[in-house]
Short mmCIF file of C-alpha atoms and ligand atoms in Angstrom, two decimals:
data_model
loop_
_atom_site.label_atom_id
_atom_site.label_comp_id
_atom_site.label_asym_id
_atom_site.label_seq_id
_atom_site.Cartn_x
_atom_site.Cartn_y
_atom_site.Cartn_z
CA UNK A 11 0.20 -0.05 -0.43
CA UNK A 12 1.17 3.64 -0.82
CA UNK A 13 1.17 5.18 2.32
CA UNK A 14 3.23 8.20 3.16
CA UNK A 15 4.68 8.85 6.62
CA UNK A 16 4.77 12.63 8.04
CA UNK A 17 3.44 14.57 4.94
CA UNK A 18 3.76 18.40 4.54
CA UNK A 19 0.22 19.70 3.60
CA UNK A 20 1.32 22.99 2.89
CA UNK A 21 1.46 23.12 -0.80
CA UNK A 22 -2.14 20.97 -0.28
CA UNK A 23 -4.17 23.48 1.16
CA UNK A 24 -4.33 26.99 -0.60
CA UNK A 25 -4.25 28.67 2.78
CA UNK A 26 -0.79 27.98 2.68
CA UNK A 27 -0.57 26.73 6.52
CA UNK A 28 2.52 24.91 7.20
CA UNK A 29 1.18 21.56 8.83
CA UNK A 30 1.44 18.03 8.36
CA UNK A 31 -0.40 14.64 8.44
CA UNK A 32 0.59 11.74 10.38
CA UNK A 33 0.00 8.88 7.03
CA UNK A 34 -1.09 10.36 3.23
CA UNK A 35 -2.15 8.72 0.75
CA UNK A 36 -3.97 9.20 -2.28
CA UNK A 37 -6.05 6.69 -4.46
CA UNK A 38 -7.02 6.05 -7.50
CA UNK A 39 -9.32 3.50 -8.01
CA UNK A 40 -12.61 2.38 -5.89
CA UNK A 41 -10.62 -1.55 -5.32
CA UNK A 42 -7.29 0.50 -3.46
CA UNK A 43 -9.47 3.24 -1.56
CA UNK A 44 -11.63 -0.27 0.17
CA UNK A 45 -8.41 -1.66 0.84
CA UNK A 46 -6.98 1.97 2.54
CA UNK A 47 -9.77 2.24 4.46
CA UNK A 48 -9.84 -1.02 5.47
CA UNK A 49 -5.97 -0.92 6.92
CA UNK A 50 -7.01 2.07 7.97
CA UNK A 51 -9.83 0.59 10.39
CA UNK A 52 -6.94 -1.99 11.60
CA UNK A 53 -4.37 0.29 12.66
CA UNK A 54 -7.80 2.26 14.27
CA UNK A 55 -6.37 5.34 12.63
CA UNK A 56 -8.69 8.86 12.27
CA UNK A 57 -9.15 9.55 8.99
CA UNK A 58 -9.19 13.15 7.11
CA UNK A 59 -10.48 13.12 3.48
CA UNK A 60 -9.33 15.68 1.74
CA UNK A 61 -10.17 17.50 -1.81
CA UNK A 62 -7.95 20.47 -2.71
CA UNK A 63 -7.53 21.72 0.63
CA UNK A 64 -9.76 25.11 -0.20
CA UNK A 65 -12.26 25.20 1.75
CA UNK A 66 -10.30 24.23 5.02
CA UNK A 67 -8.37 25.11 7.80
CA UNK A 68 -5.13 23.10 9.57
CA UNK A 69 -4.89 24.22 13.22
CA UNK A 70 -2.13 21.49 13.37
CA UNK A 71 -0.70 18.42 12.39
CA UNK A 72 -3.30 15.78 11.40
CA UNK A 73 -2.99 12.58 13.36
CA UNK A 74 -3.65 9.40 11.78
CA UNK A 75 -4.48 9.64 7.71
CA UNK A 76 -4.90 11.95 5.33
CA UNK A 77 -6.64 10.08 2.25
CA UNK A 78 -6.59 12.05 -0.96
CA UNK A 79 -9.45 10.74 -3.35
CA UNK A 80 -7.80 10.75 -6.48
CA UNK A 81 -10.66 9.01 -9.34
CA UNK A 82 -10.46 10.47 -12.22
CA UNK A 83 -12.54 10.16 -15.40
CA UNK A 84 -15.54 12.32 -16.94
CA UNK A 85 -18.24 10.52 -19.43
CA UNK A 86 -21.73 11.16 -20.45
CA UNK A 87 -23.28 7.96 -18.99
CA UNK A 88 -26.96 8.95 -20.32
CA UNK A 89 -28.93 11.33 -22.88
CA UNK A 90 -32.55 12.27 -22.81
CA UNK A 91 -33.87 15.23 -25.21
CA UNK A 92 -33.11 17.54 -22.53
CA UNK A 93 -30.33 16.53 -20.88
CA UNK A 94 -26.94 14.95 -20.62
CA UNK A 95 -25.93 12.48 -17.55
CA UNK A 96 -22.55 13.20 -17.13
CA UNK A 97 -20.61 11.33 -14.08
CA UNK A 98 -16.81 13.17 -13.13
CA UNK A 99 -14.52 11.49 -10.74
CA UNK A 100 -13.79 12.86 -7.58
CA UNK A 101 -10.31 13.79 -8.31
CA UNK A 102 -11.62 15.53 -11.24
CA UNK A 103 -10.97 19.44 -10.71
CA UNK A 104 -13.89 21.32 -10.65
CA UNK A 105 -13.06 24.13 -12.81
CA UNK A 106 -11.37 21.54 -15.69
CA UNK A 107 -14.67 19.83 -15.28
CA UNK A 108 -16.66 22.95 -16.35
CA UNK A 109 -14.99 23.53 -18.67
CA UNK A 110 -14.35 20.24 -20.28
CA UNK A 111 -18.52 20.00 -20.02
CA UNK A 112 -18.85 23.59 -21.87
CA UNK A 113 -16.29 22.59 -24.52
CA UNK A 114 -18.83 18.58 -25.25
CA UNK A 115 -22.06 21.51 -25.24
CA UNK A 116 -22.72 20.14 -21.55
CA UNK A 117 -24.36 23.33 -20.69
CA UNK A 118 -25.39 24.72 -16.94
CA UNK A 119 -22.19 24.78 -14.48
CA UNK A 120 -21.00 28.10 -16.62
CA UNK A 121 -22.02 30.26 -12.70
CA UNK A 122 -19.57 27.79 -11.11
CA UNK A 123 -16.63 28.40 -12.93
CA UNK A 124 -12.93 28.98 -11.43
CA UNK A 125 -14.25 27.87 -8.12
CA UNK A 126 -11.17 25.75 -6.85
CA UNK A 127 -10.80 22.38 -5.82
CA UNK A 128 -12.53 19.13 -6.57
CA UNK A 129 -15.78 17.30 -8.12
CA UNK A 130 -15.45 15.46 -4.88
CA UNK A 131 -15.84 18.32 -2.75
CA UNK A 132 -18.81 19.85 -5.05
CA UNK A 133 -21.91 18.27 -3.61
CA UNK A 134 -19.85 18.79 0.57
CA UNK A 135 -21.22 22.37 0.72
CA UNK A 136 -23.34 22.27 -2.00
CA UNK A 137 -21.00 24.90 -4.13
CA UNK A 138 -22.30 28.01 -5.12
CA UNK A 139 -22.38 31.39 -7.58
CA UNK A 140 -23.82 34.16 -9.14
CA UNK A 141 -27.38 32.61 -8.55
CA UNK A 142 -26.45 28.95 -9.15
CA UNK A 143 -25.92 26.19 -6.65
CA UNK A 144 -25.07 22.42 -7.18
CA UNK A 145 -28.34 21.43 -6.09
CA UNK A 146 -29.58 23.08 -9.21
CA UNK A 147 -27.74 20.27 -11.05
CA UNK A 148 -26.73 17.76 -9.47
CA UNK A 149 -28.08 14.11 -10.20
CA UNK A 150 -26.28 11.27 -7.90
CA UNK A 151 -23.36 10.98 -6.28
CA UNK A 152 -21.57 7.04 -5.35
CA UNK A 153 -19.65 6.57 -1.46
CA UNK A 154 -17.60 4.62 0.15
CA UNK A 155 -18.41 4.20 3.80
CA UNK A 156 -15.60 4.63 5.84
CA UNK A 157 -16.67 2.83 8.15
CA UNK A 158 -17.46 -0.89 5.96
CA UNK A 159 -16.08 0.06 2.79
CA UNK A 160 -19.51 -0.24 0.99
CA UNK A 161 -20.39 1.32 -2.03
CA UNK A 162 -23.29 3.45 -1.60
CA UNK A 163 -25.78 5.86 -4.23
CA UNK A 164 -27.24 8.87 -3.33
CA UNK A 165 -29.90 10.58 -4.59
CA UNK A 166 -30.62 14.03 -4.30
CA UNK A 167 -33.07 13.55 -1.89
CA UNK A 168 -30.72 11.97 0.22
CA UNK A 169 -28.31 14.43 0.37
CA UNK A 170 -29.94 17.07 1.90
CA UNK A 171 -28.76 20.16 -0.01
CA UNK A 172 -29.27 23.60 1.72
CA UNK A 173 -27.10 26.36 1.39
CA UNK A 174 -23.78 25.86 1.46
CA UNK A 175 -24.63 22.80 3.37
CA UNK A 176 -25.35 19.23 3.02
CA UNK A 177 -26.30 15.97 4.51
CA UNK A 178 -21.60 15.64 4.56
CA UNK A 179 -21.50 17.85 6.60
CA UNK A 180 -24.25 17.02 9.13
CA UNK A 181 -25.70 13.66 10.32
CA UNK A 182 -23.34 11.97 8.13
CA UNK A 183 -19.93 14.19 7.78
CA UNK A 184 -16.49 12.22 7.71
CA UNK A 185 -18.77 9.28 6.87
CA UNK A 186 -18.38 8.59 3.34
CA UNK A 187 -15.37 9.12 0.74
CA UNK A 188 -17.26 10.49 -2.58
CA UNK A 189 -16.38 8.56 -5.37
CA UNK A 190 -18.13 9.86 -8.39
CA UNK A 191 -20.85 12.39 -8.92
CA UNK A 192 -23.66 12.65 -11.83
CA UNK A 193 -24.76 16.09 -12.92
CA UNK A 194 -27.94 17.23 -15.49
CA UNK A 195 -26.24 18.54 -18.00
CA UNK A 196 -28.81 20.85 -20.16
CA UNK A 197 -28.83 20.71 -24.13
CA UNK A 198 -29.77 23.88 -24.48
CA UNK A 199 -28.67 26.69 -22.43
CA UNK A 200 -30.44 28.66 -19.54
CA UNK A 201 -28.34 31.00 -18.64
CA UNK A 202 -28.75 32.32 -15.88
CA UNK A 203 -27.36 36.29 -15.88
CA UNK A 204 -29.65 38.71 -12.87
CA UNK A 205 -26.83 38.34 -11.10
CA UNK A 206 -24.34 40.98 -9.26
CA UNK A 207 -22.29 42.17 -12.51
CA UNK A 208 -23.12 39.47 -14.05
CA UNK A 209 -24.83 41.30 -17.32
CA UNK A 210 -22.22 44.36 -16.67
CA UNK A 211 -19.32 42.39 -17.49
CA UNK A 212 -20.75 41.13 -20.70
CA UNK A 213 -21.72 44.50 -22.15
CA UNK A 214 -18.35 44.98 -21.21
CA UNK A 215 -16.48 42.79 -23.11
CA UNK A 216 -19.09 43.33 -25.86
CA UNK A 217 -21.10 40.25 -25.96
CA UNK A 218 -24.92 41.70 -26.31
CA UNK A 219 -26.16 37.44 -27.27
CA UNK A 220 -24.01 36.04 -24.37
CA UNK A 221 -23.74 31.80 -25.04
CA UNK A 222 -22.55 29.39 -21.87
CA UNK A 223 -19.18 29.85 -22.49
CA UNK A 224 -19.41 34.08 -22.72
CA UNK A 225 -21.01 33.54 -19.16
CA UNK A 226 -18.52 31.14 -18.07
CA UNK A 227 -15.44 33.72 -19.29
CA UNK A 228 -17.51 36.91 -17.66
CA UNK A 229 -18.04 35.05 -14.52
CA UNK A 230 -13.74 33.86 -14.49
CA UNK A 231 -12.86 37.83 -15.43
CA UNK A 232 -15.36 39.30 -12.20
CA UNK A 233 -13.70 36.17 -9.61
CA UNK A 234 -10.01 37.33 -11.00
CA UNK A 235 -10.53 40.74 -10.71
CA UNK A 236 -12.16 40.53 -7.04
CA UNK A 237 -10.87 37.48 -4.87
CA UNK A 238 -7.03 36.59 -4.60
CA UNK A 239 -5.48 33.57 -6.24
CA UNK A 240 -4.35 31.44 -3.72
CA UNK A 241 -1.12 30.68 -5.57
CA UNK A 242 -0.48 34.16 -4.84
CA UNK A 243 -2.45 34.91 -1.44
CA UNK A 244 -3.44 31.67 0.52
CA UNK A 245 -6.95 32.14 1.23
CA UNK A 246 -10.00 29.88 1.93
CA UNK A 247 -12.63 32.07 -0.50
CA UNK A 248 -15.40 33.43 1.98
CA UNK A 249 -14.97 32.22 5.10
CA UNK A 250 -17.80 33.08 7.19
CA UNK A 251 -21.45 32.36 5.45
CA UNK A 252 -23.99 35.10 4.36
CA UNK A 253 -26.11 35.34 7.96
CA UNK A 254 -29.61 34.95 7.53
CA UNK A 255 -31.81 37.21 9.71
CA UNK A 256 -35.11 36.90 10.68
CA UNK A 257 -37.71 39.62 8.92
CA UNK A 258 -38.00 41.60 12.49
CA UNK A 259 -34.03 41.62 12.84
CA UNK A 260 -33.95 42.67 9.53
CA UNK A 261 -36.38 45.71 10.48
CA UNK A 262 -34.02 47.09 13.51
CA UNK A 263 -30.82 46.40 11.43
CA UNK A 264 -32.45 48.34 8.75
CA UNK A 265 -33.36 51.35 10.42
CA UNK A 266 -30.05 51.59 12.23
CA UNK A 267 -28.40 51.01 8.17
CA UNK A 268 -30.54 52.23 6.00
CA UNK A 269 -27.84 51.26 2.97
CA UNK A 270 -27.81 47.58 4.39
CA UNK A 271 -27.81 45.32 1.32
CA UNK A 272 -30.04 42.43 2.14
CA UNK A 273 -31.78 39.58 -0.20
CA UNK A 274 -35.29 37.69 0.69
CA UNK A 275 -35.79 34.03 1.30
CA UNK A 276 -38.10 31.41 0.65
CA UNK A 277 -37.99 30.81 4.50
CA UNK A 278 -39.31 34.11 5.11
CA UNK A 279 -35.57 35.50 6.08
CA UNK A 280 -33.38 38.22 4.84
CA UNK A 281 -30.01 37.17 3.77
CA UNK A 282 -27.27 40.11 4.76
CA UNK A 283 -23.94 40.52 2.68
CA UNK A 284 -21.08 39.13 5.34
CA UNK A 285 -18.43 41.00 3.69
CA UNK A 286 -20.59 44.38 4.52
CA UNK A 287 -20.83 43.34 7.62
CA UNK A 288 -17.38 43.29 8.06
CA UNK A 289 -16.33 46.17 6.12
CA UNK A 290 -18.72 48.60 8.36
CA UNK A 291 -16.67 46.84 11.25
CA UNK A 292 -13.65 47.90 10.08
CA UNK A 293 -11.57 45.23 9.02
CA UNK A 294 -11.96 45.32 5.16
CA UNK A 295 -7.83 45.20 4.81
CA UNK A 296 -7.10 45.35 8.40
CA UNK A 297 -4.53 42.81 9.84
CA UNK A 298 -4.09 40.46 12.95
CA UNK A 299 -0.95 39.13 12.55
CA UNK A 300 -0.22 37.76 9.68
CA UNK A 301 -3.60 37.02 8.39
CA UNK A 302 -6.02 40.09 7.41
CA UNK A 303 -9.62 40.57 5.83
CA UNK A 304 -8.81 40.90 1.98
CA UNK A 305 -8.67 44.56 0.73
CA UNK A 306 -10.83 43.97 -2.37
CA UNK A 307 -13.37 41.75 -0.54
CA UNK A 308 -13.61 41.46 3.35
CA UNK A 309 -15.25 38.44 3.43
CA UNK A 310 -12.03 36.12 2.48
CA UNK A 311 -9.22 36.00 5.03
CA UNK A 312 -5.55 36.02 3.44
CA UNK A 313 -2.58 34.75 4.94
CA UNK A 314 0.36 37.11 4.45
CA UNK A 315 2.98 35.01 5.42
CA UNK A 316 3.50 32.36 7.22
CA UNK A 317 0.54 32.70 9.18
CA UNK A 318 -0.49 28.61 11.27
CA UNK A 319 -4.19 27.68 11.51
CA UNK A 320 -4.46 29.36 15.65
CA UNK A 321 -3.27 33.14 13.64
CA UNK A 322 -6.25 32.33 11.07
CA UNK A 323 -8.67 31.15 14.03
CA UNK A 324 -8.07 34.41 16.09
CA UNK A 325 -8.40 36.46 12.75
CA UNK A 326 -11.78 34.88 12.27
CA UNK A 327 -12.49 35.38 16.14
CA UNK A 328 -11.99 39.35 16.46
CA UNK A 329 -13.70 39.66 13.35
CA UNK A 330 -16.77 37.56 15.07
CA UNK A 331 -16.72 39.73 17.83
CA UNK A 332 -16.13 42.86 16.06
CA UNK A 333 -19.27 41.77 13.79
CA UNK A 334 -21.47 40.82 17.16
CA UNK A 335 -20.55 44.31 19.00
CA UNK A 336 -21.71 46.31 15.93
CA UNK A 337 -24.92 44.68 14.51
CA UNK A 338 -25.94 41.94 16.77
CA UNK A 339 -25.34 39.18 13.88
CA UNK A 340 -23.50 35.92 14.39
CA UNK A 341 -21.14 35.22 11.74
CA UNK A 342 -20.56 31.39 11.24
CA UNK A 343 -17.66 29.94 9.84
CA UNK A 344 -17.51 28.16 6.31
CA UNK A 345 -14.04 26.30 6.00
CA UNK A 346 -13.90 23.72 8.40
CA UNK A 347 -11.30 23.03 10.74
CA UNK A 348 -8.92 19.41 11.25
CA UNK A 349 -5.50 19.17 13.03
CA UNK A 350 -4.66 19.36 16.98
CA UNK A 351 -6.17 22.43 17.89
CA UNK A 352 -9.93 21.19 15.78
CA UNK A 353 -9.63 18.02 18.07
CA UNK A 354 -9.24 20.07 21.21
CA UNK A 355 -12.42 21.85 20.14
CA UNK A 356 -12.76 25.58 19.17
CA UNK A 357 -15.59 27.42 18.34
CA UNK A 358 -16.66 27.23 15.41
P1 FAD B 20 -11.01 20.58 0.80
O1 FAD B 20 -10.72 21.75 0.91
O2 FAD B 20 -9.94 19.38 0.50
O3 FAD B 20 -12.32 19.71 1.49
C1 FAD B 20 -13.66 20.15 2.20
C2 FAD B 20 -14.52 19.75 3.06
O4 FAD B 20 -14.65 18.60 2.35
C3 FAD B 20 -13.63 18.84 3.61
O5 FAD B 20 -14.20 18.33 5.13
C4 FAD B 20 -13.63 16.96 3.28
O6 FAD B 20 -13.47 16.20 4.27
C5 FAD B 20 -14.35 16.85 2.34
N1 FAD B 20 -14.38 16.70 1.62
C6 FAD B 20 -13.60 16.71 0.47
N2 FAD B 20 -13.56 15.90 -0.76
C7 FAD B 20 -14.62 14.57 -0.53
C8 FAD B 20 -14.32 13.90 -0.77
N3 FAD B 20 -14.09 13.18 -1.81
N4 FAD B 20 -15.80 13.23 0.20
C9 FAD B 20 -15.92 12.89 1.36
N5 FAD B 20 -15.61 14.38 1.57
C10 FAD B 20 -14.83 15.02 0.67
N6 FAD B 20 -16.83 27.92 -2.58
C11 FAD B 20 -18.27 28.32 -2.87
O7 FAD B 20 -19.23 27.34 -2.78
N7 FAD B 20 -18.32 28.74 -3.87
C12 FAD B 20 -17.81 29.48 -4.79
O8 FAD B 20 -18.01 30.51 -5.01
C13 FAD B 20 -16.29 30.01 -4.01
N8 FAD B 20 -14.82 30.59 -4.40
C14 FAD B 20 -13.74 30.34 -3.77
C15 FAD B 20 -12.49 30.59 -4.27
C16 FAD B 20 -11.56 30.88 -4.03
C17 FAD B 20 -10.17 31.67 -4.11
C18 FAD B 20 -11.54 29.59 -2.64
C19 FAD B 20 -10.22 29.23 -2.04
C20 FAD B 20 -11.54 28.49 -2.42
C21 FAD B 20 -13.66 29.02 -2.71
N9 FAD B 20 -14.74 28.34 -2.11
C22 FAD B 20 -16.07 28.47 -3.16
C23 FAD B 20 -14.52 26.93 -1.34
C24 FAD B 20 -14.41 25.76 -1.90
O9 FAD B 20 -13.55 26.36 -3.30
C25 FAD B 20 -14.98 25.12 -2.34
O10 FAD B 20 -15.39 24.36 -0.84
C26 FAD B 20 -14.76 23.36 -2.61
O11 FAD B 20 -15.98 22.55 -3.38
C27 FAD B 20 -13.81 22.96 -1.81
O12 FAD B 20 -13.30 21.49 -2.27
P2 FAD B 20 -11.81 21.19 -2.38
O13 FAD B 20 -11.82 19.70 -2.61
O14 FAD B 20 -10.40 22.22 -2.13
O15 FAD B 20 -12.14 20.85 -1.10
P1 NAP B 21 -20.79 39.95 -4.46
O1 NAP B 21 -21.31 39.63 -6.34
O2 NAP B 21 -20.27 41.16 -4.19
O3 NAP B 21 -22.36 39.42 -3.27
C1 NAP B 21 -21.92 40.55 -2.16
C2 NAP B 21 -23.21 39.67 -1.53
O4 NAP B 21 -24.26 39.87 -1.32
C3 NAP B 21 -23.09 37.63 -1.90
O5 NAP B 21 -22.61 36.92 -1.02
C4 NAP B 21 -24.02 37.43 -2.74
O6 NAP B 21 -24.96 35.76 -1.80
C5 NAP B 21 -25.22 38.57 -2.35
N1 NAP B 21 -25.47 38.55 -3.91
C6 NAP B 21 -25.21 39.85 -4.50
N2 NAP B 21 -26.31 39.41 -5.33
C7 NAP B 21 -26.66 39.46 -4.84
C8 NAP B 21 -27.92 38.70 -6.29
N3 NAP B 21 -28.61 38.82 -6.87
N4 NAP B 21 -29.11 37.93 -5.20
C9 NAP B 21 -28.98 37.14 -4.28
N5 NAP B 21 -28.06 37.51 -3.14
C10 NAP B 21 -26.96 38.70 -4.13
O7 NAP B 21 -20.25 38.73 -4.13
P2 NAP B 21 -18.70 38.18 -4.25
O8 NAP B 21 -17.71 38.15 -3.18
O9 NAP B 21 -18.22 38.71 -5.16
O10 NAP B 21 -18.81 36.73 -4.72
C11 NAP B 21 -19.69 36.68 -5.67
C12 NAP B 21 -20.09 34.90 -6.11
O11 NAP B 21 -19.41 33.89 -5.35
C13 NAP B 21 -21.32 35.09 -4.72
O12 NAP B 21 -22.69 33.97 -4.87
C14 NAP B 21 -20.49 34.15 -3.82
O13 NAP B 21 -20.77 33.03 -2.74
C15 NAP B 21 -19.53 33.59 -4.68
N6 NAP B 21 -17.95 33.54 -4.09
C16 NAP B 21 -17.43 32.37 -2.75
C17 NAP B 21 -17.30 31.85 -2.55
C18 NAP B 21 -16.95 30.89 -1.05
O14 NAP B 21 -16.16 30.66 -0.38
N7 NAP B 21 -17.65 30.70 -0.56
C19 NAP B 21 -15.38 33.02 -2.91
C20 NAP B 21 -15.89 34.00 -3.43
C21 NAP B 21 -17.18 33.55 -4.18
P3 NAP B 21 -24.03 34.77 -1.90
O15 NAP B 21 -22.90 34.54 -1.43
O16 NAP B 21 -25.30 33.95 -0.80
O17 NAP B 21 -24.63 34.50 -3.70
#
């Protein structure tokens, strides 16, 4: 079995935190995955599943086995008059998959272009951007149970998708390794343009009748302008979820802050822009030690160099406290925390 011991994860998490895995294995086939899981069970090793490391905070070295699913392959497995059913291996790059789909004429993922990470992680938090979520295009997935090595199919309803959430972050957290994900992609484009600056960007690029590839190009340009490239400045994307507040709380806040951006939800709640709250609390561009809120989008915490997980979490807590003091709104972290300090029970 191809396990490595004491492997640095510094290049395997986009925050660029230097932490070590006690053991590390990348697996590219189902049979190999079953064997590795059985061996880890035999040795009673704790297990962490690692994709591209773009939505985690390593708060110390990781005890036990860090397992990276590297199953590859993208293929159309069925089609109807309106849809393609497309399956991708967990180890495929998400953005690579989006680009490949568009090149094949399999439409519908264009708004999710340039999200870092892997296909296998995409259902975990029901990735979303620019008015589209994974749930809108998801069909089903296959996953292997960590405690038995059995393969199980999950339908759309089995996954309990919600805003940046799924059953894999809740009841079934750390219970399954997702191996393959299937998507229902469109034969005829159904563009979603009514979000943020998408239309303005298309106009600025001189596109008057956009197709799916134009939308992807516009979103790539918007993201490249606004978000730090993890290869240059370590980050894990949005560090907090956009909070939902009751209509009564929103009325209270709006009275005090008439410019407060908010979006009505089906539940009757209002979604607030966490980045705006952080900026108003004085944190845009501000640092605590080596970690700061990014100067172009305060919702993104960046590693200015040499940050440890504890530095990231200290900055996160300071921001949570500042937003609470000003607005009495609680910010919940989006990335998951792993490593020694996580085991010691850090607050979420
Ligand atoms: P990791 O960070 O490696 O893991 C995340 C979680 O998924 C962990 O709990 C891990 O155990 C689990 N996991 C990973 N793979 C598997 C698997 N195969 N089976 C079971 N569990 C698994 N997110 C958005 O939703 N929208 C965005 O627009 C967005 N933009 C981003 C921009 C930047 C610059 C960055 C750095 C991040 C952004 N993110 C965004 C967050 C992140 O890219 C996504 O959440 C992505 O899906 C994480 O994928 P990953 O492979 O890196 O997962
Ligand atoms: P933005 O366009 O500046 O918008 C700020 C916030 O307002 C976003 O959080 C967004 O909520 C909300 N919003 C804007 N227009 C909206 C609309 N028409 N309807 C409903 N909500 C609206 O945000 P941004 O930072 O540049 O990011 C653009 C998109 O990429 C967002 O969807 C964001 O979620 C996504 N993104 C996610 C991550 C991550 O790590 N999770 C990182 C970077 C970007 P939503 O976030 O709910 O969409």
